[in-house]
PDB file of C-alpha atoms in Angstrom:
ATOM      1  CA  MET A  62      -0.011  -0.124  -0.230  1.00  0.00           C
ATOM      2  CA  ALA A  63       3.106   2.076   0.207  1.00  0.00           C
ATOM      3  CA  ARG A  64       2.614   3.447  -3.176  1.00  0.00           C
ATOM      4  CA  THR A  65      -0.786   4.426  -2.812  1.00  0.00           C
ATOM      5  CA  GLY A  66      -1.002   5.123   0.457  1.00  0.00           C
ATOM      6  CA  PHE A  67      -1.987   9.046   0.251  1.00  0.00           C
ATOM      7  CA  PHE A  68      -4.527   7.710  -1.728  1.00  0.00           C
ATOM      8  CA  HIS A  69      -5.523   5.616   0.595  1.00  0.00           C
ATOM      9  CA  HIS A  70      -5.544   7.690   3.416  1.00  0.00           C
ATOM     10  CA  PHE A  71      -8.096  10.270   1.350  1.00  0.00           C
ATOM     11  CA  GLY A  72     -10.651   7.633   0.503  1.00  0.00           C
ATOM     12  CA  THR A  73     -10.471   6.627   4.781  1.00  0.00           C
ATOM     13  CA  PHE A  74     -10.607  10.954   5.502  1.00  0.00           C
ATOM     14  CA  LEU A  75     -13.925  10.718   3.270  1.00  0.00           C
ATOM     15  CA  LEU A  76     -15.255   8.045   5.342  1.00  0.00           C
ATOM     16  CA  LEU A  77     -14.625   9.491   8.518  1.00  0.00           C
ATOM     17  CA  ALA A  78     -15.950  12.972   6.733  1.00  0.00           C
ATOM     18  CA  ALA A  79     -19.504  11.253   5.581  1.00  0.00           C
ATOM     19  CA  THR A  80     -19.531   9.850   9.374  1.00  0.00           C
ATOM     20  CA  VAL A  81     -19.456  13.525  11.095  1.00  0.00           C
ATOM     21  CA  LEU A  82     -21.951  14.521   8.304  1.00  0.00           C
ATOM     22  CA  LEU A  83     -24.581  11.579   8.963  1.00  0.00           C
ATOM     23  CA  ILE A  84     -24.231  12.586  13.282  1.00  0.00           C
ATOM     24  CA  VAL A  85     -24.907  15.739  12.372  1.00  0.00           C
ATOM     25  CA  THR A  86     -28.402  14.867  10.478  1.00  0.00           C
ATOM     26  CA  CYS A  87     -28.912  12.699  13.130  1.00  0.00           C
ATOM     27  CA  ILE A  88     -28.557  15.389  15.957  1.00  0.00           C
ATOM     28  CA  SER A  89     -31.347  17.408  13.691  1.00  0.00           C
ATOM     29  CA  ALA A  90     -34.058  18.340  15.395  1.00  0.00           C
ATOM     30  CA  PRO A  91     -35.331  17.773  18.151  1.00  0.00           C
ATOM     31  CA  VAL A  92     -32.028  17.048  19.405  1.00  0.00           C
ATOM     32  CA  VAL A  93     -30.381  20.289  18.671  1.00  0.00           C
ATOM     33  CA  ASN A  94     -33.099  22.721  18.153  1.00  0.00           C
ATOM     34  CA  ASP A  95     -31.232  24.705  14.947  1.00  0.00           C
ATOM     35  CA  ILE A  96     -30.523  21.693  12.959  1.00  0.00           C
ATOM     36  CA  SER A  97     -33.108  20.650  10.842  1.00  0.00           C
ATOM     37  CA  ILE A  98     -33.692  18.826   7.822  1.00  0.00           C
ATOM     38  CA  MET A  99     -36.116  21.899   6.895  1.00  0.00           C
ATOM     39  CA  LYS A 100     -37.058  25.284   8.380  1.00  0.00           C
ATOM     40  CA  VAL A 101     -40.369  26.576   8.406  1.00  0.00           C
ATOM     41  CA  ASN A 102     -40.299  30.640   8.824  1.00  0.00           C
ATOM     42  CA  LEU A 103     -44.118  31.514  10.239  1.00  0.00           C
ATOM     43  CA  GLY A 104     -45.976  34.346   8.206  1.00  0.00           C
ATOM     44  CA  ASN A 105     -47.147  37.120   9.816  1.00  0.00           C
ATOM     45  CA  LEU A 106     -50.496  35.851  10.086  1.00  0.00           C
ATOM     46  CA  HIS A 107     -48.967  33.299  12.498  1.00  0.00           C
ATOM     47  CA  VAL A 108     -50.533  34.497  16.108  1.00  0.00           C
ATOM     48  CA  GLY A 109     -48.260  33.407  18.707  1.00  0.00           C
ATOM     49  CA  ARG A 110     -44.771  33.944  20.239  1.00  0.00           C
ATOM     50  CA  PHE A 111     -43.341  31.135  18.195  1.00  0.00           C
ATOM     51  CA  LYS A 112     -41.182  32.325  14.856  1.00  0.00           C
ATOM     52  CA  ARG A 113     -40.552  29.231  13.159  1.00  0.00           C
ATOM     53  CA  VAL A 114     -41.000  25.324  12.862  1.00  0.00           C
ATOM     54  CA  THR A 115     -37.608  22.883  12.149  1.00  0.00           C
ATOM     55  CA  PHE A 116     -37.812  19.249  11.283  1.00  0.00           C
ATOM     56  CA  GLY A 117     -35.464  17.058  12.168  1.00  0.00           C
ATOM     57  CA  THR A 118     -34.607  13.490  11.960  1.00  0.00           C
ATOM     58  CA  PHE A 119     -36.748  12.470  14.834  1.00  0.00           C
ATOM     59  CA  GLY A 120     -39.176  14.800  15.748  1.00  0.00           C
ATOM     60  CA  TRP A 121     -39.294  18.689  15.558  1.00  0.00           C
ATOM     61  CA  CYS A 122     -38.958  21.953  17.140  1.00  0.00           C
ATOM     62  CA  GLU A 123     -41.486  25.205  17.889  1.00  0.00           C
ATOM     63  CA  ILE A 124     -38.702  28.268  17.747  1.00  0.00           C
ATOM     64  CA  ALA A 125     -39.300  31.465  19.931  1.00  0.00           C
ATOM     65  CA  ASP A 126     -36.192  33.774  19.629  1.00  0.00           C
ATOM     66  CA  GLY A 127     -35.469  34.495  23.135  1.00  0.00           C
ATOM     67  CA  GLN A 128     -37.691  31.948  24.918  1.00  0.00           C
ATOM     68  CA  ALA A 129     -38.535  28.819  25.506  1.00  0.00           C
ATOM     69  CA  ASP A 130     -38.782  26.568  22.723  1.00  0.00           C
ATOM     70  CA  SER A 131     -41.312  23.581  22.271  1.00  0.00           C
ATOM     71  CA  CYS A 132     -39.838  20.377  21.274  1.00  0.00           C
ATOM     72  CA  SER A 133     -41.800  16.749  20.340  1.00  0.00           C
ATOM     73  CA  LYS A 134     -40.147  13.852  21.682  1.00  0.00           C
ATOM     74  CA  SER A 135     -37.337  11.792  19.726  1.00  0.00           C
ATOM     75  CA  HIS A 136     -39.209   8.818  17.998  1.00  0.00           C
ATOM     76  CA  VAL A 137     -38.950   6.772  14.514  1.00  0.00           C
ATOM     77  CA  GLY A 138     -41.444   8.388  11.995  1.00  0.00           C
ATOM     78  CA  TYR A 139     -43.646  11.252  13.202  1.00  0.00           C
ATOM     79  CA  ASN A 140     -46.530  13.571  11.219  1.00  0.00           C
ATOM     80  CA  ALA A 141     -45.220  16.499   9.868  1.00  0.00           C
ATOM     81  CA  ALA A 142     -48.135  17.507   7.860  1.00  0.00           C
ATOM     82  CA  ASN A 143     -50.370  17.330  10.760  1.00  0.00           C
ATOM     83  CA  VAL A 144     -47.811  19.669  12.644  1.00  0.00           C
ATOM     84  CA  MET A 145     -48.137  22.455  10.475  1.00  0.00           C
ATOM     85  CA  ARG A 146     -51.781  22.002  10.110  1.00  0.00           C
ATOM     86  CA  THR A 147     -52.143  22.516  14.026  1.00  0.00           C
ATOM     87  CA  ILE A 148     -50.032  25.628  13.824  1.00  0.00           C
ATOM     88  CA  GLU A 149     -51.144  27.457  11.045  1.00  0.00           C
ATOM     89  CA  GLY A 150     -53.752  25.834   9.489  1.00  0.00           C
ATOM     90  CA  THR A 151     -51.577  24.315   6.561  1.00  0.00           C
ATOM     91  CA  SER A 152     -53.649  21.662   4.314  1.00  0.00           C
ATOM     92  CA  PHE A 153     -52.957  18.290   2.869  1.00  0.00           C
ATOM     93  CA  SER A 154     -54.249  15.913   0.777  1.00  0.00           C
ATOM     94  CA  ASN A 155     -54.776  12.495   2.721  1.00  0.00           C
ATOM     95  CA  TYR A 156     -52.227  11.028   0.182  1.00  0.00           C
ATOM     96  CA  SER A 157     -49.840  13.603   0.756  1.00  0.00           C
ATOM     97  CA  GLU A 158     -50.265  13.667   4.658  1.00  0.00           C
ATOM     98  CA  ASN A 159     -49.674   9.522   4.436  1.00  0.00           C
ATOM     99  CA  THR A 160     -46.850   9.979   2.128  1.00  0.00           C
ATOM    100  CA  ILE A 161     -45.046  12.198   4.495  1.00  0.00           C
ATOM    101  CA  LYS A 162     -46.019  10.226   7.654  1.00  0.00           C
ATOM    102  CA  ALA A 163     -45.134   6.872   6.126  1.00  0.00           C
ATOM    103  CA  LEU A 164     -41.062   8.166   4.762  1.00  0.00           C
ATOM    104  CA  THR A 165     -40.558   9.766   8.262  1.00  0.00           C
ATOM    105  CA  LYS A 166     -40.391   6.060   9.468  1.00  0.00           C
ATOM    106  CA  ALA A 167     -38.077   5.480   6.921  1.00  0.00           C
ATOM    107  CA  MET A 168     -35.592   8.269   9.146  1.00  0.00           C
ATOM    108  CA  ILE A 169     -34.165   5.128  11.255  1.00  0.00           C
ATOM    109  CA  LEU A 170     -31.834   4.878   8.205  1.00  0.00           C
ATOM    110  CA  HIS A 171     -29.853   7.749   9.111  1.00  0.00           C
ATOM    111  CA  PRO A 172     -28.391   6.134  12.136  1.00  0.00           C
ATOM    112  CA  ILE A 173     -27.685   2.881  10.054  1.00  0.00           C
ATOM    113  CA  ALA A 174     -25.863   4.952   7.299  1.00  0.00           C
ATOM    114  CA  CYS A 175     -23.915   6.687   9.798  1.00  0.00           C
ATOM    115  CA  GLY A 176     -23.066   3.088  11.508  1.00  0.00           C
ATOM    116  CA  LEU A 177     -21.475   2.098   8.235  1.00  0.00           C
ATOM    117  CA  ASN A 178     -19.560   4.925   7.097  1.00  0.00           C
ATOM    118  CA  PHE A 179     -17.901   3.984  10.522  1.00  0.00           C
ATOM    119  CA  ILE A 180     -17.507   0.823  10.094  1.00  0.00           C
ATOM    120  CA  ALA A 181     -16.000   1.471   6.770  1.00  0.00           C
ATOM    121  CA  PHE A 182     -13.761   3.749   8.037  1.00  0.00           C
ATOM    122  CA  LEU A 183     -12.202   1.560  11.134  1.00  0.00           C
ATOM    123  CA  LEU A 184     -11.745  -0.838   8.233  1.00  0.00           C
ATOM    124  CA  ALA A 185      -9.878   1.521   6.040  1.00  0.00           C
ATOM    125  CA  LEU A 186      -7.514   2.321   9.071  1.00  0.00           C
ATOM    126  CA  GLY A 187      -5.769  -1.255   8.775  1.00  0.00           C
ATOM    127  CA  ALA A 188      -4.108  -0.047   5.447  1.00  0.00           C
ATOM    128  CA  GLY A 189      -3.772  -3.639   4.293  1.00  0.00           C
ATOM    129  CA  LEU A 190      -5.206  -5.225   1.342  1.00  0.00           C
ATOM    130  CA  VAL A 191      -7.888  -7.231   2.467  1.00  0.00           C
ATOM    131  CA  GLY A 192      -8.843  -4.262   4.864  1.00  0.00           C
ATOM    132  CA  SER A 193      -9.119  -2.161   1.989  1.00  0.00           C
ATOM    133  CA  PHE A 194     -11.304  -4.016   0.059  1.00  0.00           C
ATOM    134  CA  LEU A 195     -13.440  -4.892   3.044  1.00  0.00           C
ATOM    135  CA  ALA A 196     -14.205  -1.435   3.763  1.00  0.00           C
ATOM    136  CA  SER A 197     -14.483  -0.267   0.090  1.00  0.00           C
ATOM    137  CA  MET A 198     -17.701  -3.051   0.313  1.00  0.00           C
ATOM    138  CA  VAL A 199     -18.919  -1.910   3.450  1.00  0.00           C
ATOM    139  CA  ALA A 200     -18.721   1.702   2.012  1.00  0.00           C
ATOM    140  CA  ALA A 201     -20.616   1.037  -1.652  1.00  0.00           C
ATOM    141  CA  LEU A 202     -23.628  -0.339   1.145  1.00  0.00           C
ATOM    142  CA  ALA A 203     -22.825   2.643   3.290  1.00  0.00           C
ATOM    143  CA  PHE A 204     -23.341   4.849   0.072  1.00  0.00           C
ATOM    144  CA  ILE A 205     -26.651   2.864  -1.270  1.00  0.00           C
ATOM    145  CA  VAL A 206     -28.233   3.751   2.000  1.00  0.00           C
ATOM    146  CA  THR A 207     -27.017   7.380   2.422  1.00  0.00           C
ATOM    147  CA  VAL A 208     -28.572   7.592  -0.980  1.00  0.00           C
ATOM    148  CA  VAL A 209     -32.021   5.982  -0.288  1.00  0.00           C
ATOM    149  CA  ILE A 210     -32.874   8.519   3.159  1.00  0.00           C
ATOM    150  CA  MET A 211     -31.126  11.191   0.824  1.00  0.00           C
ATOM    151  CA  ILE A 212     -34.101  10.529  -1.917  1.00  0.00           C
ATOM    152  CA  MET A 213     -36.525   9.720   0.723  1.00  0.00           C
ATOM    153  CA  ASP A 214     -35.670  12.943   2.998  1.00  0.00           C
ATOM    154  CA  PHE A 215     -35.657  15.129  -0.220  1.00  0.00           C
ATOM    155  CA  VAL A 216     -39.218  13.819  -1.526  1.00  0.00           C
ATOM    156  CA  THR A 217     -40.609  13.564   1.728  1.00  0.00           C
ATOM    157  CA  PHE A 218     -40.389  17.488   2.787  1.00  0.00           C
ATOM    158  CA  SER A 219     -40.443  18.947  -1.178  1.00  0.00           C
ATOM    159  CA  ILE A 220     -43.790  17.613  -0.370  1.00  0.00           C
ATOM    160  CA  LEU A 221     -43.994  19.758   2.837  1.00  0.00           C
ATOM    161  CA  LYS A 222     -42.522  22.282   1.460  1.00  0.00           C
ATOM    162  CA  SER A 223     -44.702  22.896  -1.630  1.00  0.00           C
ATOM    163  CA  ASN A 224     -47.856  22.760   0.643  1.00  0.00           C
ATOM    164  CA  VAL A 225     -46.554  25.490   3.071  1.00  0.00           C
ATOM    165  CA  ASN A 226     -45.795  27.730   0.257  1.00  0.00           C
ATOM    166  CA  ASP A 227     -48.679  27.304  -1.289  1.00  0.00           C
ATOM    167  CA  ASN A 228     -50.280  28.162   1.735  1.00  0.00           C
ATOM    168  CA  ASN A 229     -52.056  32.205   1.662  1.00  0.00           C
ATOM    169  CA  THR A 230     -50.261  32.247   5.217  1.00  0.00           C
ATOM    170  CA  GLY A 231     -47.531  34.470   4.393  1.00  0.00           C
ATOM    171  CA  SER A 232     -45.149  31.654   6.128  1.00  0.00           C
ATOM    172  CA  ARG A 233     -41.821  29.982   3.956  1.00  0.00           C
ATOM    173  CA  ALA A 234     -40.200  26.559   4.457  1.00  0.00           C
ATOM    174  CA  HIS A 235     -36.652  26.280   3.433  1.00  0.00           C
ATOM    175  CA  TRP A 236     -34.339  23.304   2.898  1.00  0.00           C
ATOM    176  CA  GLY A 237     -32.136  23.118   6.375  1.00  0.00           C
ATOM    177  CA  SER A 238     -28.928  22.813   7.301  1.00  0.00           C
ATOM    178  CA  ALA A 239     -28.945  18.636   7.696  1.00  0.00           C
ATOM    179  CA  ALA A 240     -30.287  17.878   4.286  1.00  0.00           C
ATOM    180  CA  TRP A 241     -27.304  19.191   3.054  1.00  0.00           C
ATOM    181  CA  THR A 242     -24.927  17.180   4.479  1.00  0.00           C
ATOM    182  CA  THR A 243     -26.754  14.249   4.108  1.00  0.00           C
ATOM    183  CA  LEU A 244     -26.069  14.904   0.360  1.00  0.00           C
ATOM    184  CA  ALA A 245     -22.514  16.113   1.582  1.00  0.00           C
ATOM    185  CA  ALA A 246     -22.000  12.604   3.512  1.00  0.00           C
ATOM    186  CA  ALA A 247     -23.138  10.664   0.012  1.00  0.00           C
ATOM    187  CA  ILE A 248     -20.861  12.503  -2.127  1.00  0.00           C
ATOM    188  CA  CYS A 249     -17.988  11.769   0.770  1.00  0.00           C
ATOM    189  CA  SER A 250     -19.045   7.871   1.109  1.00  0.00           C
ATOM    190  CA  LEU A 251     -19.365   7.433  -3.103  1.00  0.00           C
ATOM    191  CA  LEU A 252     -15.830   8.960  -3.425  1.00  0.00           C
ATOM    192  CA  GLY A 253     -14.436   7.112  -0.436  1.00  0.00           C
ATOM    193  CA  MET A 254     -15.775   3.706  -1.955  1.00  0.00           C
ATOM    194  CA  ILE A 255     -14.004   4.410  -5.055  1.00  0.00           C
ATOM    195  CA  ILE A 256     -10.850   5.939  -4.262  1.00  0.00           C
ATOM    196  CA  LEU A 257     -10.273   2.625  -1.901  1.00  0.00           C
ATOM    197  CA  PHE A 258     -10.969   0.139  -4.120  1.00  0.00           C
ATOM    198  CA  ILE A 259      -8.593   1.601  -6.610  1.00  0.00           C
ATOM    199  CA  THR A 260      -5.887   1.429  -4.412  1.00  0.00           C
ATOM    200  CA  CYS A 261      -7.266  -1.832  -3.450  1.00  0.00           C
ATOM    201  CA  CYS A 262      -6.906  -2.795  -6.960  1.00  0.00           C
ATOM    202  CA  SER A 263      -3.580  -1.131  -7.489  1.00  0.00           C
ATOM    203  CA  ALA A 264      -1.765  -2.539  -4.640  1.00  0.00           C
ATOM    204  CA  ARG A 265      -2.840  -6.320  -6.065  1.00  0.00           C
ATOM    205  CA  ILE A 266      -1.398  -5.327  -9.485  1.00  0.00           C
ATOM    206  CA  HIS A 267       1.994  -3.919  -7.467  1.00  0.00           C
ATOM    207  CA  LYS A 268       2.331  -7.260  -5.112  1.00  0.00           C
ATOM    208  CA  LYS A 269       1.717  -9.580  -8.112  1.00  0.00           C
ATOM    209  CA  ARG A 270       4.603  -7.521 -10.175  1.00  0.00           C
ATOM    210  CA  ASN A 271       6.848  -7.766  -6.926  1.00  0.00           C
ATOM    211  CA  SER A 272       6.434 -11.430  -6.704  1.00  0.00           C
ATOM    212  CA  TYR A 273       8.087 -12.330 -10.426  1.00  0.00           C
ATOM    213  CA  ILE A 274      11.002 -10.019  -9.328  1.00  0.00           C
ATOM    214  CA  GLU A 275      13.978 -12.399  -7.726  1.00  0.00           C
ATOM    215  CA  PRO A 276      16.586 -11.392  -5.518  1.00  0.00           C
ATOM    216  CA  LYS A 277      20.314 -10.331  -6.294  1.00  0.00           C
ATOM    217  CA  ASN A 278      23.364 -12.439  -5.962  1.00  0.00           C
ATOM    218  CA  ASP A 279      26.230 -11.585  -4.028  1.00  0.00           C
ATOM    219  CA  TYR A 280      27.485  -9.557  -7.132  1.00  0.00           C
ATOM    220  CA  GLY A 281      24.051  -7.335  -6.981  1.00  0.00           C
ATOM    221  CA  VAL A 282      23.171  -9.079 -10.583  1.00  0.00           C
ATOM    222  CA  ALA A 283      19.833 -10.593 -10.194  1.00  0.00           C
ATOM    223  CA  THR A 284      19.731 -13.770 -10.899  1.00  0.00           C
ATOM    224  CA  PRO A 285      17.760 -14.945 -13.616  1.00  0.00           C
ATOM    225  CA  VAL A 286      14.878 -17.345 -13.257  1.00  0.00           C
ATOM    226  CA  ALA A 287      12.847 -19.646 -16.119  1.00  0.00           C
ATOM    227  CA  PRO A 288       9.310 -18.655 -16.103  1.00  0.00           C
ATOM    228  CA  ARG A 289       6.859 -21.074 -14.344  1.00  0.00           C
ATOM    229  CA  ARG A 290       5.136 -23.508 -16.879  1.00  0.00           C
ATOM    230  CA  ARG A 291       1.541 -23.641 -16.658  1.00  0.00           C
ATOM    231  CA  ARG A 292       0.157 -27.082 -16.268  1.00  0.00           C
ATOM    232  CA  TRP A 293      -1.852 -28.154 -19.336  1.00  0.00           C
ATOM    233  CA  PHE A 294      -4.457 -29.527 -17.722  1.00  0.00           C
TER     234      PHE A 294
END
């Protein structure tokens, strides 16, 4: 791995970066109130002390500037459509509401993708041929899971965003930082997987090539050895 050491370590770093980025997504609201996949700035027609709503991986928060926030408990799956209907009367079709509610249950894949990237990172730390191969395989699985949850996040909250912004309440929904950390994690996971796989293949080629180099004699001259003959069977 000496000749591809730099690239191997860079691929390992990308897997660590993907892990950290997914941790940020996992600790979004209601764990950290201001980190969100989607943020809704409530319009002037909204009556109450809350100014915005943040939706995260395992719940949501109502944010009040300078006052105590109100957050849900952390749990898998929640009805974000019903939250906006309760807060400001946003209308949703039954299909949209059921889709949002069903897709939020799949957000359990966020910590799973985070764990897979971390396992791939630990395997890549070994810097050996077998470790690089296993790391690239686990990274491939982590990339697939990360892409799945990224698509689900954007589909889920695109429906919510469309309904909120089309409502005549003055409220506006925007993508939060946790949505982009998931996208960045998917890119890091993909690049890390590719780099580790390439370095693994390159190391195997170098190892195979070096196995044909014969030791030198006492005079510093390589001793020629006849190539091995292949068996006819």
